XYZ file of C-alpha atoms in Angstrom:
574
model
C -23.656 132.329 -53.365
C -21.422 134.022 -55.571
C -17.822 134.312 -54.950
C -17.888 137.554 -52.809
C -20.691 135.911 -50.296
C -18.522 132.730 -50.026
C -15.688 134.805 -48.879
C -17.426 136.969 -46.633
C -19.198 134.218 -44.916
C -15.720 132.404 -44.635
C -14.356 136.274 -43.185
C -17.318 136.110 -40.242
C -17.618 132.457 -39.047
C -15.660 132.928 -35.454
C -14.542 129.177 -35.330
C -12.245 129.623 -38.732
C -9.043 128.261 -38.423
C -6.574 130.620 -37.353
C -3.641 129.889 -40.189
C -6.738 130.404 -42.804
C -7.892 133.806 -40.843
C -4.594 134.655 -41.637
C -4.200 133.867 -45.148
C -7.414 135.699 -46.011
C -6.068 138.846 -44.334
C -3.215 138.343 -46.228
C -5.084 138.770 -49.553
C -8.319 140.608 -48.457
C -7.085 143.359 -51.058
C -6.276 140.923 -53.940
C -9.550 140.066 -55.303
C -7.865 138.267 -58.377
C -6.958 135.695 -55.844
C -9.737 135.990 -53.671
C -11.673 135.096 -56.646
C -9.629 132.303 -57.638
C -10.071 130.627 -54.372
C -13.999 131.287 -53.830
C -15.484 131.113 -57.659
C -16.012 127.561 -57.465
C -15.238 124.153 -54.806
C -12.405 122.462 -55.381
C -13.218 119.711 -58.269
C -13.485 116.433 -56.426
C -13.650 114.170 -59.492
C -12.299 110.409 -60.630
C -8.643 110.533 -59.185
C -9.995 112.583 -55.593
C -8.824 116.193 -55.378
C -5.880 117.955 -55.569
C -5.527 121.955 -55.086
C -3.214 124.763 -53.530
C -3.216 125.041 -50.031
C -5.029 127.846 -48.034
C -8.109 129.167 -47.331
C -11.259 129.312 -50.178
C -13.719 126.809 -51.397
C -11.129 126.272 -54.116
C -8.769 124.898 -52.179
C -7.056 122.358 -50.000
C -7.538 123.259 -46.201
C -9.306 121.235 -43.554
C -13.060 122.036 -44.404
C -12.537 120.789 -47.785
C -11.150 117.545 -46.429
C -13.552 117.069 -43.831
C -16.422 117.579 -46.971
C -14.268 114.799 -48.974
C -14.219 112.288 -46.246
C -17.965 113.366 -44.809
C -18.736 112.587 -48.379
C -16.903 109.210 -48.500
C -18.494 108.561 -44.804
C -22.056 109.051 -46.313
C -20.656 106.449 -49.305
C -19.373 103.810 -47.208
C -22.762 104.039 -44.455
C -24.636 103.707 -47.877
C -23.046 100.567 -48.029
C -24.329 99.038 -44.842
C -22.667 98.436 -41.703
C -20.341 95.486 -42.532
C -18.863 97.998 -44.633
C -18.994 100.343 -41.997
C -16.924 98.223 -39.644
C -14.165 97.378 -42.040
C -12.922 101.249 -41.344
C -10.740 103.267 -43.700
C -6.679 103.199 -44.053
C -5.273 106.307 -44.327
C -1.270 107.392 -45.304
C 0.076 110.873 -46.553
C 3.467 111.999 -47.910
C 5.805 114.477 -47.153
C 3.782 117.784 -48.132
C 2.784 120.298 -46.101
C -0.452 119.737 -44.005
C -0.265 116.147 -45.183
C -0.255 114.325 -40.967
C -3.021 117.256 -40.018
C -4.961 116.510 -43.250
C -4.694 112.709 -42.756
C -5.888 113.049 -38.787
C -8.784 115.515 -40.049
C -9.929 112.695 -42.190
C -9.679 110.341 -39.107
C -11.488 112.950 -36.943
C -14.592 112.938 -39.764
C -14.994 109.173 -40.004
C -14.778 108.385 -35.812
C -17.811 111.276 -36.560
C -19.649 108.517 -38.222
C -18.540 105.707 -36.047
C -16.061 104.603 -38.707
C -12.276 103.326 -37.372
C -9.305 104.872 -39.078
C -6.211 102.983 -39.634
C -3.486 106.306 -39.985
C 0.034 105.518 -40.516
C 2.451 106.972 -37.744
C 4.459 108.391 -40.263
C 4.646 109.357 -43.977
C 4.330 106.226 -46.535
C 4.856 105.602 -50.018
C 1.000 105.322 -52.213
C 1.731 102.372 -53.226
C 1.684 100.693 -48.953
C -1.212 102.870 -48.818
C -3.069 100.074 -51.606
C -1.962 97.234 -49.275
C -2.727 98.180 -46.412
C -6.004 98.681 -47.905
C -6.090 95.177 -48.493
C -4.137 93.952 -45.867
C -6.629 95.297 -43.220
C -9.500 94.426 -45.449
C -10.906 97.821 -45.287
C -13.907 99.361 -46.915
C -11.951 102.023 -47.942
C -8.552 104.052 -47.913
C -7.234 107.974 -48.503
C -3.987 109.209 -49.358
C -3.043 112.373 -48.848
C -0.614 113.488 -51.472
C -0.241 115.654 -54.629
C 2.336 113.306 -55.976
C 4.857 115.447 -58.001
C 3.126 118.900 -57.936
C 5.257 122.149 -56.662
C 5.362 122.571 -52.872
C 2.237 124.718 -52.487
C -0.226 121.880 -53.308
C -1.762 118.995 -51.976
C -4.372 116.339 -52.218
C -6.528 113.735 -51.490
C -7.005 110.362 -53.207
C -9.862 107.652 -52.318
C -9.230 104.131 -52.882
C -11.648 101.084 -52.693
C -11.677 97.931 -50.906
C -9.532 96.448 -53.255
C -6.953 98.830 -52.810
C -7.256 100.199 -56.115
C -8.326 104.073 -56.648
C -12.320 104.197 -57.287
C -13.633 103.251 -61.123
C -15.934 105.343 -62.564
C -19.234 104.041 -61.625
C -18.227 103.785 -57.684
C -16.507 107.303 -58.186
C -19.233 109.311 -59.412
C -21.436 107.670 -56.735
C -19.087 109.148 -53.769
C -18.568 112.211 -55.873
C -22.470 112.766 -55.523
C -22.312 112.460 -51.995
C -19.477 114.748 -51.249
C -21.320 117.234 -53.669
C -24.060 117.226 -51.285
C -22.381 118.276 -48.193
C -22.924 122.048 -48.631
C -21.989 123.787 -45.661
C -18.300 122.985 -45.158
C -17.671 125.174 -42.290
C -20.332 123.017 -40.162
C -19.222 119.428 -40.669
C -18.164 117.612 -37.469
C -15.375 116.109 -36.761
C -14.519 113.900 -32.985
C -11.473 115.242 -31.197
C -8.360 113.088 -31.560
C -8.276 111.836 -27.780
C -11.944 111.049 -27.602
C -11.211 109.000 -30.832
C -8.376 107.254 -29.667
C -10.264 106.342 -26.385
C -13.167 104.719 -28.477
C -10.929 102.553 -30.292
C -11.656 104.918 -33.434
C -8.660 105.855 -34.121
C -5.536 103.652 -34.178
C -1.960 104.620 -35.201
C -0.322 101.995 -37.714
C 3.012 101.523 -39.304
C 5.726 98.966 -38.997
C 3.659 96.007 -38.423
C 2.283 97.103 -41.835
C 5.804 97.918 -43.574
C 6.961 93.946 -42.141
C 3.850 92.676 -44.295
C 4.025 95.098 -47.321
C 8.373 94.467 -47.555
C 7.333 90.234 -47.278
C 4.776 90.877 -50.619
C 8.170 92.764 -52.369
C 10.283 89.793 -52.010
C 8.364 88.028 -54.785
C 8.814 91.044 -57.087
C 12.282 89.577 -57.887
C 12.646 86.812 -60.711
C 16.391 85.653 -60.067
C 17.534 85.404 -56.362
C 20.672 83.706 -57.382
C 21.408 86.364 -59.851
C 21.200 89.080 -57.266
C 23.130 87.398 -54.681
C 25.868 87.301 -57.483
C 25.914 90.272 -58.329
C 24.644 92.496 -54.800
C 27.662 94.015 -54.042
C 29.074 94.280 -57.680
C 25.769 96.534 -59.084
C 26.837 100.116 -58.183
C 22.890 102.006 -57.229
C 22.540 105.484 -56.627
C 19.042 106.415 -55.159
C 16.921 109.458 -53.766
C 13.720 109.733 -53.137
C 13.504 113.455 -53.597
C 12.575 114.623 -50.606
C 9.622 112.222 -50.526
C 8.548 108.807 -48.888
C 10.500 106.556 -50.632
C 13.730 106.399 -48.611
C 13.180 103.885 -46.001
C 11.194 101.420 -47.601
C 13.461 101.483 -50.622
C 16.083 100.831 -48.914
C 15.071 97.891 -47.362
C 13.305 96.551 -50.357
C 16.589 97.101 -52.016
C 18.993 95.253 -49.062
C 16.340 92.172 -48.551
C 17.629 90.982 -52.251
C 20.886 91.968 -51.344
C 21.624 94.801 -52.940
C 24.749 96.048 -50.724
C 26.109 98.709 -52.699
C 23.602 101.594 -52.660
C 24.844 105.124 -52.277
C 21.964 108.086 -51.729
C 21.741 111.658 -52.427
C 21.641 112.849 -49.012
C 20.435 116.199 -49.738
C 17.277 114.652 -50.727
C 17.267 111.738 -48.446
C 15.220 113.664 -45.645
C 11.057 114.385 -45.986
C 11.050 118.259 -47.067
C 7.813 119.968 -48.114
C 9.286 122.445 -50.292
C 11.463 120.283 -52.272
C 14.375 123.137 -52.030
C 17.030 121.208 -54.023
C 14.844 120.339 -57.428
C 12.531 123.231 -59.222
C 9.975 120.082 -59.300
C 9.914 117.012 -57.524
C 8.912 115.045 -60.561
C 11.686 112.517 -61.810
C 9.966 112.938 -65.427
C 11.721 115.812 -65.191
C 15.441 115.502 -66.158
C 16.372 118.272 -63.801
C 15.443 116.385 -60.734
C 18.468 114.094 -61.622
C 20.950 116.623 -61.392
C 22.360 115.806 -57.875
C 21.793 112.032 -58.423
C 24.509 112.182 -61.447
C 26.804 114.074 -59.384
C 26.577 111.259 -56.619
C 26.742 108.782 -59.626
C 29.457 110.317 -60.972
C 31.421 110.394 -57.836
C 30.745 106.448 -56.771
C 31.044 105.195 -60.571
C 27.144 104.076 -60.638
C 25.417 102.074 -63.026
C 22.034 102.988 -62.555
C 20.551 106.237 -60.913
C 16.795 105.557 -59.976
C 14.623 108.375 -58.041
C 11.147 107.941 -56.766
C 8.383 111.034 -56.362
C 7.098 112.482 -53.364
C 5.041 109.470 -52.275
C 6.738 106.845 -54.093
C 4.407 105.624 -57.100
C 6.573 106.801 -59.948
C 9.794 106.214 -60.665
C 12.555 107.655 -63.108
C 15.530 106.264 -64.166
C 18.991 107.649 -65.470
C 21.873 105.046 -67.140
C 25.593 105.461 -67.816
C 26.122 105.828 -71.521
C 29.203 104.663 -73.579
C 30.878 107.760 -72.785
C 29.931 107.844 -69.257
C 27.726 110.736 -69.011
C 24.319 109.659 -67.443
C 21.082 109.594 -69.791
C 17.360 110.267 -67.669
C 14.835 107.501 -69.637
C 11.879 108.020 -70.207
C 8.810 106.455 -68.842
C 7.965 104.215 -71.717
C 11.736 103.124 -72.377
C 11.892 102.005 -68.670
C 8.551 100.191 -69.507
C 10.069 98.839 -72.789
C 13.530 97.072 -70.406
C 11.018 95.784 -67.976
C 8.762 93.933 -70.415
C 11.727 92.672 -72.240
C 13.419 91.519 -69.371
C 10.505 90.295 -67.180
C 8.684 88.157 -70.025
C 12.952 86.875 -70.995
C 13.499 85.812 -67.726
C 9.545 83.954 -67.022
C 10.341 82.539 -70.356
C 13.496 80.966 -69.460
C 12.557 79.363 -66.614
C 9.547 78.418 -68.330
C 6.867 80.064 -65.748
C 5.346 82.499 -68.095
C 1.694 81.678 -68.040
C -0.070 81.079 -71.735
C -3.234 83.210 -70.757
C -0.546 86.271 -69.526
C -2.202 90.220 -70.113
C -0.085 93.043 -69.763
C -2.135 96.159 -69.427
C -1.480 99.634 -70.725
C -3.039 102.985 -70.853
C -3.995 104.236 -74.190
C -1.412 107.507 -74.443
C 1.856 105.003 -73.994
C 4.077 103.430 -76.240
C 3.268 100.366 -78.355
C 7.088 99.105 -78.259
C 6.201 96.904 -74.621
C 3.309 95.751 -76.533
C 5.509 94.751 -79.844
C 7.866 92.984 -77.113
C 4.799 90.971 -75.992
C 3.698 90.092 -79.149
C 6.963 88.198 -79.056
C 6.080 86.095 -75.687
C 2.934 85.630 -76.587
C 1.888 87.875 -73.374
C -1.270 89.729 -74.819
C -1.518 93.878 -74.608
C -4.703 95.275 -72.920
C -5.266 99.318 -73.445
C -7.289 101.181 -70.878
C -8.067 104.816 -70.457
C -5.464 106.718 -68.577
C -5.791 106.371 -64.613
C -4.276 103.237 -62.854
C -7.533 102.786 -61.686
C -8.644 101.384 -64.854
C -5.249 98.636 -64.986
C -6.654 98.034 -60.534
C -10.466 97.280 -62.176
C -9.016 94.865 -65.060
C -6.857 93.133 -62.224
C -10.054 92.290 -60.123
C -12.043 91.223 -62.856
C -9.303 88.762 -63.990
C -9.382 87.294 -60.472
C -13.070 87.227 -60.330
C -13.151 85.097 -63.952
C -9.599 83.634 -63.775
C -9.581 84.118 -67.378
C -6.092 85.808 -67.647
C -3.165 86.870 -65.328
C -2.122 89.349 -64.689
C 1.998 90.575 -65.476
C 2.833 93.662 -66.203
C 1.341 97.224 -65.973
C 2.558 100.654 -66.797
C 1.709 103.998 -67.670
C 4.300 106.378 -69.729
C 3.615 109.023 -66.689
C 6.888 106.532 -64.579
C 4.171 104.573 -62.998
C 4.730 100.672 -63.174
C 3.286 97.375 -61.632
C 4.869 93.978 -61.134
C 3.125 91.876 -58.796
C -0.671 93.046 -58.240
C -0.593 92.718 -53.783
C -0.832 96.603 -55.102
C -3.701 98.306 -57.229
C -1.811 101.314 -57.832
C 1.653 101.983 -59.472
C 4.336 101.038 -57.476
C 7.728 102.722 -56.951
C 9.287 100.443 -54.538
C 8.661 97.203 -56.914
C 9.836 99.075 -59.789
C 13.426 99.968 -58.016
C 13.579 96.126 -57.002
C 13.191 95.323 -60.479
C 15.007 97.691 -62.229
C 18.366 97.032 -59.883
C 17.344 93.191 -60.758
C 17.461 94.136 -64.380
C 20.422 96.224 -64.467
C 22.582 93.489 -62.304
C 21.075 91.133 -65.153
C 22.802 92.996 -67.993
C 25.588 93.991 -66.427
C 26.541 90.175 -65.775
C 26.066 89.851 -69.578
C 28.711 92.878 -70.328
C 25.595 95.603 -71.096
C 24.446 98.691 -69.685
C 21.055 99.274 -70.118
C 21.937 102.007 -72.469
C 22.573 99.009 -74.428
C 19.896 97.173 -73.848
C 17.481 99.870 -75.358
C 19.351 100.112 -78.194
C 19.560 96.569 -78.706
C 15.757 97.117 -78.132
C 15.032 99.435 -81.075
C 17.464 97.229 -83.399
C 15.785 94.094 -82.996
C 11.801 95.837 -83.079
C 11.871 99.003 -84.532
C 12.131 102.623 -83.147
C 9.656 104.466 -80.815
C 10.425 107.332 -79.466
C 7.401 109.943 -77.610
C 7.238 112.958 -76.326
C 4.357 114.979 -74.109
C 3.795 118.237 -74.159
C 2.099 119.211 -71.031
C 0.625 122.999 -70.553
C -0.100 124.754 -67.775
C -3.471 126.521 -68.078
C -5.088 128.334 -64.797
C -7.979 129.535 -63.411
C -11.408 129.925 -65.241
C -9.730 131.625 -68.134
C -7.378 128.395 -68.335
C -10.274 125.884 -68.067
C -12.319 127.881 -70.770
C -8.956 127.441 -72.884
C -8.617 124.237 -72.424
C -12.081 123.304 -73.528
C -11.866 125.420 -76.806
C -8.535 123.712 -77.477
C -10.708 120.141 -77.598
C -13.688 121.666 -78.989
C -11.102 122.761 -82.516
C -9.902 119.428 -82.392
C -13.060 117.540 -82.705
C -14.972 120.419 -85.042
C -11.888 120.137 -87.307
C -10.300 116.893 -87.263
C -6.897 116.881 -88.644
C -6.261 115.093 -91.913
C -2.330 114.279 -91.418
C 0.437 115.592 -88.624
C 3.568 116.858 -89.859
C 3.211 115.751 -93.731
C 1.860 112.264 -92.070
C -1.683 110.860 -93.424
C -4.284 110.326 -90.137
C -5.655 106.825 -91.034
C -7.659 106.088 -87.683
C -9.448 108.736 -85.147
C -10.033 107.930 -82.134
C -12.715 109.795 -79.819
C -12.788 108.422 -76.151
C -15.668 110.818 -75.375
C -17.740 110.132 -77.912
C -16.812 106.140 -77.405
C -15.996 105.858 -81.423
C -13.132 104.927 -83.803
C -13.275 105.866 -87.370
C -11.597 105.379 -90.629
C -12.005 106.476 -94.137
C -14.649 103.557 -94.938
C -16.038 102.488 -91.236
C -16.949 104.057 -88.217
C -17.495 101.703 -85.071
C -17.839 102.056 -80.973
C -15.583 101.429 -78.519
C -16.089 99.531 -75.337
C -14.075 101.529 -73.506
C -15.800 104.098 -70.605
C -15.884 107.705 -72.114
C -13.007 110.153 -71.586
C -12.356 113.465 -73.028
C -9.191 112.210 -75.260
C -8.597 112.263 -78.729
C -6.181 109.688 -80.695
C -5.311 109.834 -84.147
C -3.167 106.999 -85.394
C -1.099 107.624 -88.631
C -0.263 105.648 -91.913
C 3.556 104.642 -90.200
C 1.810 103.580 -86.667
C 2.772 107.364 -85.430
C -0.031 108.764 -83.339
C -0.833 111.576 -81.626
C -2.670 112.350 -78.554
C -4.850 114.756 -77.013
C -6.313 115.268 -73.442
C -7.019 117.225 -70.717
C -5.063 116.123 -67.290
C -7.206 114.629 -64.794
C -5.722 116.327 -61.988
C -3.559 119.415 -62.547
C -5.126 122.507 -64.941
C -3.068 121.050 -67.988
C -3.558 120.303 -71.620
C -1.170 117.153 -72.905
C -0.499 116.430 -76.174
C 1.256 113.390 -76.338
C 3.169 112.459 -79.658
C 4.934 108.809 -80.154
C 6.998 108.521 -83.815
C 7.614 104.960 -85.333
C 10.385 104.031 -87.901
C 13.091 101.212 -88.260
C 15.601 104.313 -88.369
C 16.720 106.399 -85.666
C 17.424 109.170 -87.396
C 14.270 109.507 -89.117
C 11.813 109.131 -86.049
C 14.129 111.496 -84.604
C 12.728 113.837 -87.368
C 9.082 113.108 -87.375
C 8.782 113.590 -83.757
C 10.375 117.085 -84.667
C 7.602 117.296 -87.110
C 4.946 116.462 -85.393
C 5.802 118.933 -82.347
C 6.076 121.893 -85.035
C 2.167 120.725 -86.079
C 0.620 120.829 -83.115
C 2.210 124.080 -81.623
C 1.140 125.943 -84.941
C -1.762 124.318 -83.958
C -2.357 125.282 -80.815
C -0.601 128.213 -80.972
C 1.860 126.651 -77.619
């Protein structure tokens, strides 16, 4: 059916749900939009789904979660029935329709005879992964669109491992939800019959006791925070999101005493009113959080995202104005202090990995060079850092200690196999109370940092590109940059390309394959160690061109970042 025959078959079925009768009244003369939200299904790809709310094919309402989950239903049977009878944990965040998605999804499985573990409440992502494995469940869905603007939301699977799918198990369940065709017809059990058949089971603190047990071995130096607990001055919101209360208690189990919140953001609030994005990438999103700091004299200001996977991270400089890091220089304090402290106290084990994606910084990876902790690069998706974890277990050939992505998403201790938030905060008040004991900030630290291995500094440039007209864009964008590959970036020779798609990295005299699962990304490493990256986002209709300058002067990386920006947006045309 074309895009007018979806609509009008949406318009005529009598059982619609009445909010999404309403919404297509409220745009039955707007066929621009009408369009938008028929043309096509909502992409359910790698990383789940994530839309705009409201009625269409195209986007997130409860028929296309009950096709998700009736496809993950059809996965999971497909695995036989002791993978039927493990059930499915399921958690959502603080955006609208998240609770009635999450039940829908609940409602689907009990369908199939499959028990849903639902949280009570909202929860952070990062529970969501261990409860997965806490319950030993076949599967698990979160219902979030992390840091997108209020009108979205989303829907992310995870395996039994807690980890989101890999590729292979991905595009399996992807082929099942693909063939559930007639969304409007799916079936879902009503909530009390499920409840009453044991289907359905509400969950929550008995989890959080578990999950907040697993944080306490997040922290390194026990006596170090009991010193300094009180002293460490922590200002912390979770932007509107799930992060508050298990923060907080994460935060007061190691004894930090001396935590002051932004209250305005303290409370769960769908439409983020305080921050133009709930994203604490975004510099912005710190704005109350330094007046709070400024107010209590803080040392560090930390926020976490909607459901608690990434975290940001502003410091008081020398002249006590507050500076938001970025993700790879909060990356870059961890490593350093993490591998410092294991190698101390001598518990740093010789076969250590830390794992990476391939668009972040290479300045954690110089730092392990120096601990003799090896650096692992995977494609971008935590997913990929989850499937390294489990095959480390399964061969025992390395362990596991650090992972990170320069998108604010970190991992310390793997009872998770996604990013975590709530270890990161532990850690990062652990690391701050650390320096502060020796007389630094950790504005300090990361200069101290780039004196003793060199400057790094990145930047992304992320576009927003809608609609078919944006997708078409965004393909001719990668098709220029593979039918004319650039020879240097801002006066800056290209000595190695990199194409993730096409699995191969070249030179001037050798071209060789990479065992690495294709992805549509482009890399081109310089003649200084610069590089420059190029890729489509997985889950939002973006573009990012990522861009990382190397020099042993500040000044001049300073400059060649500057200088590679100006190439790519005459480029690109930005």
């Amino acid at each position: 059916m074309n895009w007018k025959e979806k609509y009008q078959t949406w318009l005529e079925y009598e059982n619609l749900d009445e909010s999404l009768k309403q919404d297509l009244q409220k745009y039955k003369n707007d066929e621009s939009k009408l369009e938008d939200a028929f043309y096509t299904s909502l992409e359910f790809g790698t990383a789940g789904m994530r839309g705009i709310i409201g009625a269409g094919t195209n986007r997130m309402n409860i028929y296309t979660v009950r096709q998700a989950t009736e496809g993950l239903a059809l996965f999971i049977e497909n695995q036989g029935k002791q993978m039927k009878e493990r059930g499915v944990a399921i958690a959502y965040d603080s955006r609208h329709m998240s609770k009635a998605f999450a039940v829908e999804a609940a409602l689907t499985l009990a369908h199939h005879g499959i028990k849903a573990y639902v949280f009570e409440e909202l929860r952070p992502t990062p529970e969501l992964s261990f409860a997965v494995r806490h319950l030993k469940a076949a599967a698990g869905i979160m219902i979030t669109a992390s840091h997108n603007p209020p009108e979205y939301n989303g829907y992310k699977v995870y395996g039994d491992d807690g980890g989101q799918l890999p590729p292979k198990e991905a595009d399996e369940l992807t082929t099942f939800v693909r063939s559930v065709e007639d969304i409007l017809s799916i079936k879902a059990m009503k909530q009390k019959e499920a409840e009453t058949k044991g289907l359905l089971k509400f969950v929550g603190k008995d989890i959080d006791k578990f999950y907040l047990e697993a944080i306490k071995t997040v922290t390194i130096n026990q006596d170090l925070t009991d010193r300094q607990g009180r002293e460490l001055k922590i200002v912390f919101t979770p932007l509107h999101g799930t992060g508050q209360m298990l923060g907080e208690k994460a935060l007061r189990q190691i004894g930090f005493k001396n935590v002051s919140f932004v209250e305005e953001q303290s409370k769960p609030d769908p439409d983020f009113t305080t921050v133009k994005s709930p994203n604490p990438e975004d510099p912005a999103a710190f704005e109350l959080a330094i007046e709070k700091g400024k107010e209590v004299d803080a040392d560090v200001l930390i926020a976490t995202d909607p459901d608690a996977d990434r975290l940001g991270v502003a410091v008081r400089t020398a002249k006590g104005h507050y500076e938001v890091l970025t993700g790879n220089q909060i990356a870059a304090l961890m490593v350093e202090y993490i591998f410092k402290a294991l190698s101390t106290n001598e518990t740093l084990p010789r076969n250590s990995v830390m794992l990476k994606s391939i668009v972040s910084s290479e300045l954690p990876s110089v730092i392990g060079d120096k601990y003799g902790v090896e650096t692992i690069n995977v494609l971008t998706g935590f997913k990929f850092i989850a499937e390294k974890i489990k095959a480390f277990e399964a061969d025992r050939s390395k362990v596991f200690m650090y992972g990170f992505e320069e998108s604010y998403g970190y991992l310390v201790q793997p009872f998770v196999r996604d990013k975590d938030a709530i270890q990161a905060l532990v850690m990062v008040a652990e690391m701050t109370a650390y320096y502060k004991e020796q007389g630094y900030s950790l504005f300090d630290t990361i200069h101290e940092i780039y004196h003793e291995y060199g400057h790094y500094k990145e930047k992304t440039i992320s576009v927003k590109m809608d609609g078919m007209e944006g997708t078409e864009k965004i393909n001719a964008i990668m098709n220029e940059f593979r039918s004319a590959t650039p020879e240097s970036f801002g006066g800056v020779e290209v000595s190695v390309i990199e194409d993730f798609k096409e699995q191969t990295r070249q030179t001037a005299d050798t071209k060789e394959s990479m065992d690495l699962p294709p992805a549509n990304v482009l890399k081109y490493t310089l003649a200084d160690s610069s590089w420059i990256a190029v890729r489509p986002s997985g889950t939002e209709p973006k573009i990012k061109f990522y861009i990382s300058a190397r020099d042993d002067s500040g000044v001049i990386v300073s400059e060649k970042l500057e200088a590679f920006e100006a190439d790519i947006r005459s480029r690109v045309d930005l």
